[in-house]
PDB file of C-alpha atoms in Angstrom:
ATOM      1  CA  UNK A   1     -32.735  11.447  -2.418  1.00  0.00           C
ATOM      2  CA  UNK A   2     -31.257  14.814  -3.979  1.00  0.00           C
ATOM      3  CA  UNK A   3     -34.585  16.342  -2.794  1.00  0.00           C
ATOM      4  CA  UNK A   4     -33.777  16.383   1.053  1.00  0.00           C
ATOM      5  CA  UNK A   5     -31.038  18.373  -0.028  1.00  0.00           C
ATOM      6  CA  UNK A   6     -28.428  16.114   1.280  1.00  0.00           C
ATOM      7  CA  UNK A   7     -25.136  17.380   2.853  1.00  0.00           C
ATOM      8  CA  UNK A   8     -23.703  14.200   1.686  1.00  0.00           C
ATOM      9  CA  UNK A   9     -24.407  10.653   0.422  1.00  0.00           C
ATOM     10  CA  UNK A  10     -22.694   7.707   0.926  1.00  0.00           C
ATOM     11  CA  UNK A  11     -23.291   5.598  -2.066  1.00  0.00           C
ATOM     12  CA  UNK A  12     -21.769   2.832  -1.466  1.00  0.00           C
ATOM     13  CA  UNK A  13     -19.549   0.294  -3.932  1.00  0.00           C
ATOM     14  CA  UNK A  14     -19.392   1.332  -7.322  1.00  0.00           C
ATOM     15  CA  UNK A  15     -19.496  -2.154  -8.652  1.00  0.00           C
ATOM     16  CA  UNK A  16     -21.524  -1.278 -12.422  1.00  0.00           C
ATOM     17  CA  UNK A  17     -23.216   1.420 -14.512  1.00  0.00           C
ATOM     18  CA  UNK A  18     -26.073   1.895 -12.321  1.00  0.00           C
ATOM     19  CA  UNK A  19     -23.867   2.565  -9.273  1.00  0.00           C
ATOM     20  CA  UNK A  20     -21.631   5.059 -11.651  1.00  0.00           C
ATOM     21  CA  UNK A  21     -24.634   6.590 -13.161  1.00  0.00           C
ATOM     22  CA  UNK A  22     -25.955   7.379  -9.224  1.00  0.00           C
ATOM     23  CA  UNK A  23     -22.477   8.902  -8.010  1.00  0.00           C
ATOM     24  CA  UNK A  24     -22.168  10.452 -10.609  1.00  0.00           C
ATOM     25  CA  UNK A  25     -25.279  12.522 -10.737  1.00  0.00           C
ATOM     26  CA  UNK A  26     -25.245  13.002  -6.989  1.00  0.00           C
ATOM     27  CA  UNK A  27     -21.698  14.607  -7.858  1.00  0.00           C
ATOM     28  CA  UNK A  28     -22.866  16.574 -10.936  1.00  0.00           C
ATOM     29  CA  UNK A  29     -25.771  17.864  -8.970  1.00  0.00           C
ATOM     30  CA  UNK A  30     -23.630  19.812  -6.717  1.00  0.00           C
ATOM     31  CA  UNK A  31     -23.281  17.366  -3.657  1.00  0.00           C
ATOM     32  CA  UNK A  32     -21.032  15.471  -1.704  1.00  0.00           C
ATOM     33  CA  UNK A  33     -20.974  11.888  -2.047  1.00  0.00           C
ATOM     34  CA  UNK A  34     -18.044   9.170  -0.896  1.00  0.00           C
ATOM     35  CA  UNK A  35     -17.770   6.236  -2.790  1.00  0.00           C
ATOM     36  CA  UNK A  36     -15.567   2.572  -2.171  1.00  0.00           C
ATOM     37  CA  UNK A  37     -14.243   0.476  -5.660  1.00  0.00           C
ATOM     38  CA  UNK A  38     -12.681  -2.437  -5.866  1.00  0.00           C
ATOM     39  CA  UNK A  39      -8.847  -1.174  -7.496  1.00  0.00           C
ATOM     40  CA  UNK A  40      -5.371  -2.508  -6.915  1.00  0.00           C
ATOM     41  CA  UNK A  41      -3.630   0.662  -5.602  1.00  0.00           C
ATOM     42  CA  UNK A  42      -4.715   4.366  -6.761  1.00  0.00           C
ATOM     43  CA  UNK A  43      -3.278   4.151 -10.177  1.00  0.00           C
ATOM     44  CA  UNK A  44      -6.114   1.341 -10.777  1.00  0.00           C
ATOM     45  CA  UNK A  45      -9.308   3.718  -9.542  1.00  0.00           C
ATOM     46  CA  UNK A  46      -9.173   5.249 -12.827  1.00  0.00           C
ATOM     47  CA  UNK A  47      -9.137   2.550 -15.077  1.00  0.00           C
ATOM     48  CA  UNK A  48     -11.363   0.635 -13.011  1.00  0.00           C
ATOM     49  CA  UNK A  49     -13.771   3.483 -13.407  1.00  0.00           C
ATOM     50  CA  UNK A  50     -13.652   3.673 -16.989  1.00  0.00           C
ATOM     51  CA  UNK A  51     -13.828   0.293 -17.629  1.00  0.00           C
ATOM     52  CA  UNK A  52     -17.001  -1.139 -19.835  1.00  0.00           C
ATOM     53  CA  UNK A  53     -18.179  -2.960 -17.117  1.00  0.00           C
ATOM     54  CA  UNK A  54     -18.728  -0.032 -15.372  1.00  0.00           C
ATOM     55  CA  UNK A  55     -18.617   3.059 -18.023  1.00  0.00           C
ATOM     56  CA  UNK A  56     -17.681   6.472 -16.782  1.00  0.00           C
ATOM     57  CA  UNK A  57     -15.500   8.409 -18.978  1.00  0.00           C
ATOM     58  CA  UNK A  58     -12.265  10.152 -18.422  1.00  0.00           C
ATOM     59  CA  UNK A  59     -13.840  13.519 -19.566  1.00  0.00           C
ATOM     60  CA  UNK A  60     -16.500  13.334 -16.549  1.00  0.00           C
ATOM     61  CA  UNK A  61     -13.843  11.538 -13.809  1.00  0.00           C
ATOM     62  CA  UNK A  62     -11.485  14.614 -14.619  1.00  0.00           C
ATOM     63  CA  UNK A  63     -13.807  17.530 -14.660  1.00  0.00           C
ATOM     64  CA  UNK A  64     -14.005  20.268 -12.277  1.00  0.00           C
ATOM     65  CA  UNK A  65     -14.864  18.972  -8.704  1.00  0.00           C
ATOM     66  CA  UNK A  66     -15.653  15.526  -9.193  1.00  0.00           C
ATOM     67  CA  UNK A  67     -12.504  13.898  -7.729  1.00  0.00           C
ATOM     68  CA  UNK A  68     -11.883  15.343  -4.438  1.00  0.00           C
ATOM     69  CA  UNK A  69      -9.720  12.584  -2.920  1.00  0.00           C
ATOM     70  CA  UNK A  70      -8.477   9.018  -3.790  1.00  0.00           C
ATOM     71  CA  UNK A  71      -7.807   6.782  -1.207  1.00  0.00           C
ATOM     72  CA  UNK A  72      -6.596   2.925  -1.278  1.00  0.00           C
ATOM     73  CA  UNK A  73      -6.085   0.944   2.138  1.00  0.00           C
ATOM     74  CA  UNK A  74      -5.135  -2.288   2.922  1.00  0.00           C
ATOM     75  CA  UNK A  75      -4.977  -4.123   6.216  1.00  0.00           C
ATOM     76  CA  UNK A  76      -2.158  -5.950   7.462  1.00  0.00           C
ATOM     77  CA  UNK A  77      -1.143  -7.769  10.790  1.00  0.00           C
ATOM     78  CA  UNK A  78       0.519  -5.611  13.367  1.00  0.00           C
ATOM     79  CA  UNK A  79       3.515  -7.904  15.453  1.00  0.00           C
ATOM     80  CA  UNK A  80       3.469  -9.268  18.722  1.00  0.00           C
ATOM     81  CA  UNK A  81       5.703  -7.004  20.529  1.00  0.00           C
ATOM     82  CA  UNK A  82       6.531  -9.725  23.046  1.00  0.00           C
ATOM     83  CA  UNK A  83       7.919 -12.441  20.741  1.00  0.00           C
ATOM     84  CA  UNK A  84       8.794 -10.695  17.402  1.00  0.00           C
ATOM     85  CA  UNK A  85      12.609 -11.690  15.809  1.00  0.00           C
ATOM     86  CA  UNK A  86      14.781  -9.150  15.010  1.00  0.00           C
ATOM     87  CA  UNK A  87      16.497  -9.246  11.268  1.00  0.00           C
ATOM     88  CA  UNK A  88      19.670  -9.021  13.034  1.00  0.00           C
ATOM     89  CA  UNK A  89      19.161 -12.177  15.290  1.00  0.00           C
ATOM     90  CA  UNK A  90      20.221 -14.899  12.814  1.00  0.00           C
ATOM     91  CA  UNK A  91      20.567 -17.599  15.631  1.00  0.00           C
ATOM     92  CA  UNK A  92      16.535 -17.201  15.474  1.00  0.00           C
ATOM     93  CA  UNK A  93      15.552 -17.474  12.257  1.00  0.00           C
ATOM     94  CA  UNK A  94      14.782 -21.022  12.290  1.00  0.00           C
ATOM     95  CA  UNK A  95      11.728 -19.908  14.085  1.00  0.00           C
ATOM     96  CA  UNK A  96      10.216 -17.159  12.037  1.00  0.00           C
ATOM     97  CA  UNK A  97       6.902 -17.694  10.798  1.00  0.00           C
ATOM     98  CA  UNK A  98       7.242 -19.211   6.731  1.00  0.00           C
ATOM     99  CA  UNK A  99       4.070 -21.168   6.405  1.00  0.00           C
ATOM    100  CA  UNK A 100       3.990 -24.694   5.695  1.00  0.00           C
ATOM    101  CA  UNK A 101       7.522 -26.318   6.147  1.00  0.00           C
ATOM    102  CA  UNK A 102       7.961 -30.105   5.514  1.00  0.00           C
ATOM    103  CA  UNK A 103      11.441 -30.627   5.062  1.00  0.00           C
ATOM    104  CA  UNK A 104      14.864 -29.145   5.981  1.00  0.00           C
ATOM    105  CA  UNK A 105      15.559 -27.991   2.631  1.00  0.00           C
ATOM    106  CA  UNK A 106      12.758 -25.906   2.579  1.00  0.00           C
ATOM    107  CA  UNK A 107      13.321 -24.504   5.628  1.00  0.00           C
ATOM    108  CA  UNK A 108      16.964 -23.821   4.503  1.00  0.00           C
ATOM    109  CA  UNK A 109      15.691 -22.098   1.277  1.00  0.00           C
ATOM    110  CA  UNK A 110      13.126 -19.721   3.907  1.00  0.00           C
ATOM    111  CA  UNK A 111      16.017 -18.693   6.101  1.00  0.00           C
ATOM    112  CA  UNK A 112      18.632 -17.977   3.050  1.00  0.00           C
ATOM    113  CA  UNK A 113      15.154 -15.875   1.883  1.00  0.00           C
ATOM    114  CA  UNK A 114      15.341 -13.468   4.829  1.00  0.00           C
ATOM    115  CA  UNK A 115      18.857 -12.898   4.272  1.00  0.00           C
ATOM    116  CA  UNK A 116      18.604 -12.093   0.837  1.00  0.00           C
ATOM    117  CA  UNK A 117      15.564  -9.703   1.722  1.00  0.00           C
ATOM    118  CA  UNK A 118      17.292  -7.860   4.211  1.00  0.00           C
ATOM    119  CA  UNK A 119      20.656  -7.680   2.040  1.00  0.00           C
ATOM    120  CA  UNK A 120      18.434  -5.709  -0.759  1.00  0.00           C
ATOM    121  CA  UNK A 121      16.637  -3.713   2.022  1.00  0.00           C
ATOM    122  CA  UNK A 122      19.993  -2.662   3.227  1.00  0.00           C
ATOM    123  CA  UNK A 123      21.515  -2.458  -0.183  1.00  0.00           C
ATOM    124  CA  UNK A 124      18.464  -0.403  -2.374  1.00  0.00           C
ATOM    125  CA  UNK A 125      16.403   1.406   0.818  1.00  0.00           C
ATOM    126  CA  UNK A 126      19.604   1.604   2.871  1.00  0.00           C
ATOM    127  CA  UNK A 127      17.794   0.890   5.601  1.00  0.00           C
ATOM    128  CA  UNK A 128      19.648  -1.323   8.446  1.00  0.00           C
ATOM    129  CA  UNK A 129      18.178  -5.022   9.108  1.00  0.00           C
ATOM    130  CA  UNK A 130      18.005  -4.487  12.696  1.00  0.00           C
ATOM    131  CA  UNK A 131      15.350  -2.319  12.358  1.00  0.00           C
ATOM    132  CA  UNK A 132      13.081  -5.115  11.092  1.00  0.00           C
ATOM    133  CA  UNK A 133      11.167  -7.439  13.220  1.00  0.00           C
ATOM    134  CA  UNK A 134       9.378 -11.016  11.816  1.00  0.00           C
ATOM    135  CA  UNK A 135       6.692 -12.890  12.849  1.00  0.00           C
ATOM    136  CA  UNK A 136       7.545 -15.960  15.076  1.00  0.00           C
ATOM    137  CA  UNK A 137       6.193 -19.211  14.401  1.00  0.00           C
ATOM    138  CA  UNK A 138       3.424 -20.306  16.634  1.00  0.00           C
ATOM    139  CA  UNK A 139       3.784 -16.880  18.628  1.00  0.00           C
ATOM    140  CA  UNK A 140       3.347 -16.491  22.449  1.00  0.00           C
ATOM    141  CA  UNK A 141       1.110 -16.329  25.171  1.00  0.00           C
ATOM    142  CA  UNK A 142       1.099 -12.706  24.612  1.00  0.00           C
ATOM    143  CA  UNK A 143      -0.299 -13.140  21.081  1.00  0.00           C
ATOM    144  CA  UNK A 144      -2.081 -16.175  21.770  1.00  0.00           C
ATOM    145  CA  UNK A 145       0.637 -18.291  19.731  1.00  0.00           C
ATOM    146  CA  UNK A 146      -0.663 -16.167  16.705  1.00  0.00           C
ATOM    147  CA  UNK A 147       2.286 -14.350  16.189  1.00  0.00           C
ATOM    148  CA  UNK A 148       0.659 -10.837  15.414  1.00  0.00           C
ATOM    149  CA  UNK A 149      -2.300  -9.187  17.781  1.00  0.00           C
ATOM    150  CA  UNK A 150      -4.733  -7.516  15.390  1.00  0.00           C
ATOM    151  CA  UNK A 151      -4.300  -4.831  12.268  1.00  0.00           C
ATOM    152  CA  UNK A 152      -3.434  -1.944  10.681  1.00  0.00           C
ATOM    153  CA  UNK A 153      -4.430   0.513   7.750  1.00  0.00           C
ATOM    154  CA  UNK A 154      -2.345   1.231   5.155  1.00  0.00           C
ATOM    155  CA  UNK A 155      -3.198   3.556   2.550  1.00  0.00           C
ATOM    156  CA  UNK A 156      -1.871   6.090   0.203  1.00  0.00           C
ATOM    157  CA  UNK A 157      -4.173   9.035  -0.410  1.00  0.00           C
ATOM    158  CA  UNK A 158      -4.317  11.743  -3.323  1.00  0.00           C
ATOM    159  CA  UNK A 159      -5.967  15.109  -3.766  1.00  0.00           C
ATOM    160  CA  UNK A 160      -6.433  15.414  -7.498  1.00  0.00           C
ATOM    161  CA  UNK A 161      -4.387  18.435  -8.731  1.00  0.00           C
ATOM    162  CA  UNK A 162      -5.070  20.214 -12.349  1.00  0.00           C
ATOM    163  CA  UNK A 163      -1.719  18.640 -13.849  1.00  0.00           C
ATOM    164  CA  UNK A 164      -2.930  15.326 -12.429  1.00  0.00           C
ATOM    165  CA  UNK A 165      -6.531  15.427 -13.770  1.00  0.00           C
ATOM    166  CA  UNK A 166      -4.879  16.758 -17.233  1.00  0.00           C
ATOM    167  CA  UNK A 167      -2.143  13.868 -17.341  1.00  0.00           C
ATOM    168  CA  UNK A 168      -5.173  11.148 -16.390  1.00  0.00           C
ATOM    169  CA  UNK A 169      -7.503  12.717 -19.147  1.00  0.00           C
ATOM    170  CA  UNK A 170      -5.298  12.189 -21.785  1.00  0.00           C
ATOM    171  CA  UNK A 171      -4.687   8.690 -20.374  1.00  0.00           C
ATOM    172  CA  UNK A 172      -0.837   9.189 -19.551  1.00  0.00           C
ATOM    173  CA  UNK A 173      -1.364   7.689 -16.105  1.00  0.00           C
ATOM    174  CA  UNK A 174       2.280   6.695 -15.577  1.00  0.00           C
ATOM    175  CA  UNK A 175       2.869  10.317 -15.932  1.00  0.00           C
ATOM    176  CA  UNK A 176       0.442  10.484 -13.307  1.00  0.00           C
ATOM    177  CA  UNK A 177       1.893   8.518 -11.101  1.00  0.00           C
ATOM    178  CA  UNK A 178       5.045  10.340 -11.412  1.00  0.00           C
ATOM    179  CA  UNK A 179       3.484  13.434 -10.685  1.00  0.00           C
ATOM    180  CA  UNK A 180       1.527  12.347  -7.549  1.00  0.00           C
ATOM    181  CA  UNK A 181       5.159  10.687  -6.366  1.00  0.00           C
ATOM    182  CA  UNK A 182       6.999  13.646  -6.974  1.00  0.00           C
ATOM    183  CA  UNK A 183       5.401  14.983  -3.602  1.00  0.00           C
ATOM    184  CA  UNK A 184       7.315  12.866  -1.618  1.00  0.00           C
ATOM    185  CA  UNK A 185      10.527  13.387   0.700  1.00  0.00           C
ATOM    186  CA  UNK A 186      11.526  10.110  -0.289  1.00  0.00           C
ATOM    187  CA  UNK A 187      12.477   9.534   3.105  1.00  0.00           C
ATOM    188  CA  UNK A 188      11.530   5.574   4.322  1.00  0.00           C
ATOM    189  CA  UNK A 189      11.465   6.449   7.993  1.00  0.00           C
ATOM    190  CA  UNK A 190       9.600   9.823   7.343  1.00  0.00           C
ATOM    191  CA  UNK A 191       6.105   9.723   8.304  1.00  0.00           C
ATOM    192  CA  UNK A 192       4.888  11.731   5.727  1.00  0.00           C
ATOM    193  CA  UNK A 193       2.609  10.244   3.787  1.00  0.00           C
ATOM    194  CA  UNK A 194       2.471  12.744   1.312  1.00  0.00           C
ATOM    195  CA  UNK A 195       3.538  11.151  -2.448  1.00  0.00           C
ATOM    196  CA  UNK A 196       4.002   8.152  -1.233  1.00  0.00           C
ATOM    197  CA  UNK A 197       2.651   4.705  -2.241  1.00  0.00           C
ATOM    198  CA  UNK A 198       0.818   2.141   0.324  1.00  0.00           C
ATOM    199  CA  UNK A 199       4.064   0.236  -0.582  1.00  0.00           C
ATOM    200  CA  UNK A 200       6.120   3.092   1.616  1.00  0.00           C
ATOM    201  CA  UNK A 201       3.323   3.263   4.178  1.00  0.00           C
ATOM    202  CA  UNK A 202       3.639  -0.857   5.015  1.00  0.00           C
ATOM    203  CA  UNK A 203       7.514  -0.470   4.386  1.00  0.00           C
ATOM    204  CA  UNK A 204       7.336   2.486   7.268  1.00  0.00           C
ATOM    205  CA  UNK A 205       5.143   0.480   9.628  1.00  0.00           C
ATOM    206  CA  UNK A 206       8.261  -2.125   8.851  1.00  0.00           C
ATOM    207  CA  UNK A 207      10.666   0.202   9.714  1.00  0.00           C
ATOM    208  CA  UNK A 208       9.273   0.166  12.682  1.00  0.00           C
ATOM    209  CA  UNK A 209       9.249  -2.215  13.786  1.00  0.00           C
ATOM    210  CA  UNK A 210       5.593  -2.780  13.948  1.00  0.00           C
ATOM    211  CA  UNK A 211       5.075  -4.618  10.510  1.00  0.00           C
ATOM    212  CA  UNK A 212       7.005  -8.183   9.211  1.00  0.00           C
ATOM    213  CA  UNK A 213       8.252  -6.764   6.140  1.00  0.00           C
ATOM    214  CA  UNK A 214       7.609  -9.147   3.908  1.00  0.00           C
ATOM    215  CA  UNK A 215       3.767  -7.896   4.018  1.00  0.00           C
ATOM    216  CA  UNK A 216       4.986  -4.676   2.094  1.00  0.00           C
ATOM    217  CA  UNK A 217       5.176  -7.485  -0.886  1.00  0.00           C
ATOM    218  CA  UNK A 218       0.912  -7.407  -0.901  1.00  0.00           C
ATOM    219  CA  UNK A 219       1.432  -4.486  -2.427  1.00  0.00           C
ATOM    220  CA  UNK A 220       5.085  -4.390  -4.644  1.00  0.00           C
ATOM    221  CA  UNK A 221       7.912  -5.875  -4.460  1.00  0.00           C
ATOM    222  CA  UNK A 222      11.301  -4.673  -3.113  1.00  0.00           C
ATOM    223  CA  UNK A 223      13.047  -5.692  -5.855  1.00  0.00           C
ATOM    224  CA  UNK A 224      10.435  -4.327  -8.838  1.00  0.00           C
ATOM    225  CA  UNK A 225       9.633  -0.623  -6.627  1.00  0.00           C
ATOM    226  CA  UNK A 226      11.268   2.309  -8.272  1.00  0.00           C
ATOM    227  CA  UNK A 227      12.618   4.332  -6.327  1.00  0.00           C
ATOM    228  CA  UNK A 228      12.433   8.457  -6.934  1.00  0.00           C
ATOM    229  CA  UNK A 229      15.537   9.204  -8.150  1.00  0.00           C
ATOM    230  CA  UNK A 230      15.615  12.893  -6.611  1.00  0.00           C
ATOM    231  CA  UNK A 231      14.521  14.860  -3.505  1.00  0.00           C
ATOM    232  CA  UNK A 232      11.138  16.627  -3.707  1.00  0.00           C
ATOM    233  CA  UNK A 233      11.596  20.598  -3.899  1.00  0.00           C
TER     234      UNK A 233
END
């Protein structure tokens, strides 16, 4: 393969050393190669990398031009814009969408949930609740009675900067993280991406009204996220 002097090689999954040992000397060897792993969020790609199921070492990941770009996407259901309920219609929330109901309690305990999301939505994002749309149960004949109609990416993405690569070499990734977060304008209805975790990306899709918000919990919780405690300069 490196003989046809390749402008770029997708490997594929990097799954165990064989895969790593391939990217990594298509890499070394001065070309471009893109590469999927299985990782929960961007802070896991590194670890996962170096893990002894699949071997590569800090030292390599964080040399010069080996990491161009980290990406991690998920896929969640976009709303039907035709029967979605608004977080400020509470006469409605006996029909949002909570899964499998069979009794009144538990439906009693799924609408007192929504509240008490949307009371620490407003409370820690200061974000408004009628801003937020939900899924309704058995949908419409818009959706057909799905409730959603299809799905979108969301992703955070990082360019690997030389603090970054030093902070992940000496395995400090929380510093890391801090560092790659500390791009952000820590603005929830901004849609710059830049900094910000595929947490902020789902909870901006929310925001619009496009996303239930209670996917943003595939990826953190509202109650566990930190939030940046300063503007970016």
């Amino acid at each position: 393969v490196l003989r046809g002097d390749l402008d770029g090689l997708l490997v594929g999954e990097i799954r165990d050393t064989a895969t790593a040992g391939a990217a990594q000397q298509v890499v070394e060897t001065g070309h471009f190669a893109l590469a999927t792993l299985h990782a929960h969020l961007i802070s896991g790609i590194v670890p996962r990398l170096t893990d002894k199921s699949i071997g590569m070492s800090r030292e390599v990941i964080t040399g010069p031009n080996i990491l161009n770009l980290l990406v991690y996407q998920g896929l969640v259901p976009v709303l039907c814009n035709e029967c979605c309920i608004n977080g400020a219609d509470h006469k409605n929330y006996e029909f949002i969408h909570y899964g499998k109901i069979t009794s009144q309690t538990q439906q009693n305990e799924a609408e007192r949930g929504i509240h008490e999301l949307l009371d620490l939505i407003e409370t820690k994002f200061v974000l408004p609740r009628n801003i937020f749309n939900f899924r309704r149960n058995k949908g419409c004949d818009h959706c057909k009675k799905r409730g959603t109609k299809g799905l979108t990416v969301v992703a955070e993405m990082l360019m690997p900067d030389d603090k970054w690569l030093e902070l992940t070499r000496e395995k400090r990734d929380h510093e890391a993280v801090a560092h790659y977060r500390s791009f952000s304008d820590n603005d929830f209805l901004s849609p710059d991406m830049t900094g910000k975790t595929v947490f902020e990306h789902a909870l901006y899709k929310a925001a619009q009204g496009k996303v239930d918000p209670r996917r943003c919990q595939n990826f953190d919780t509202f109650r566990r996220f930190k939030i940046n405690d300063k503007k970016a300069n």
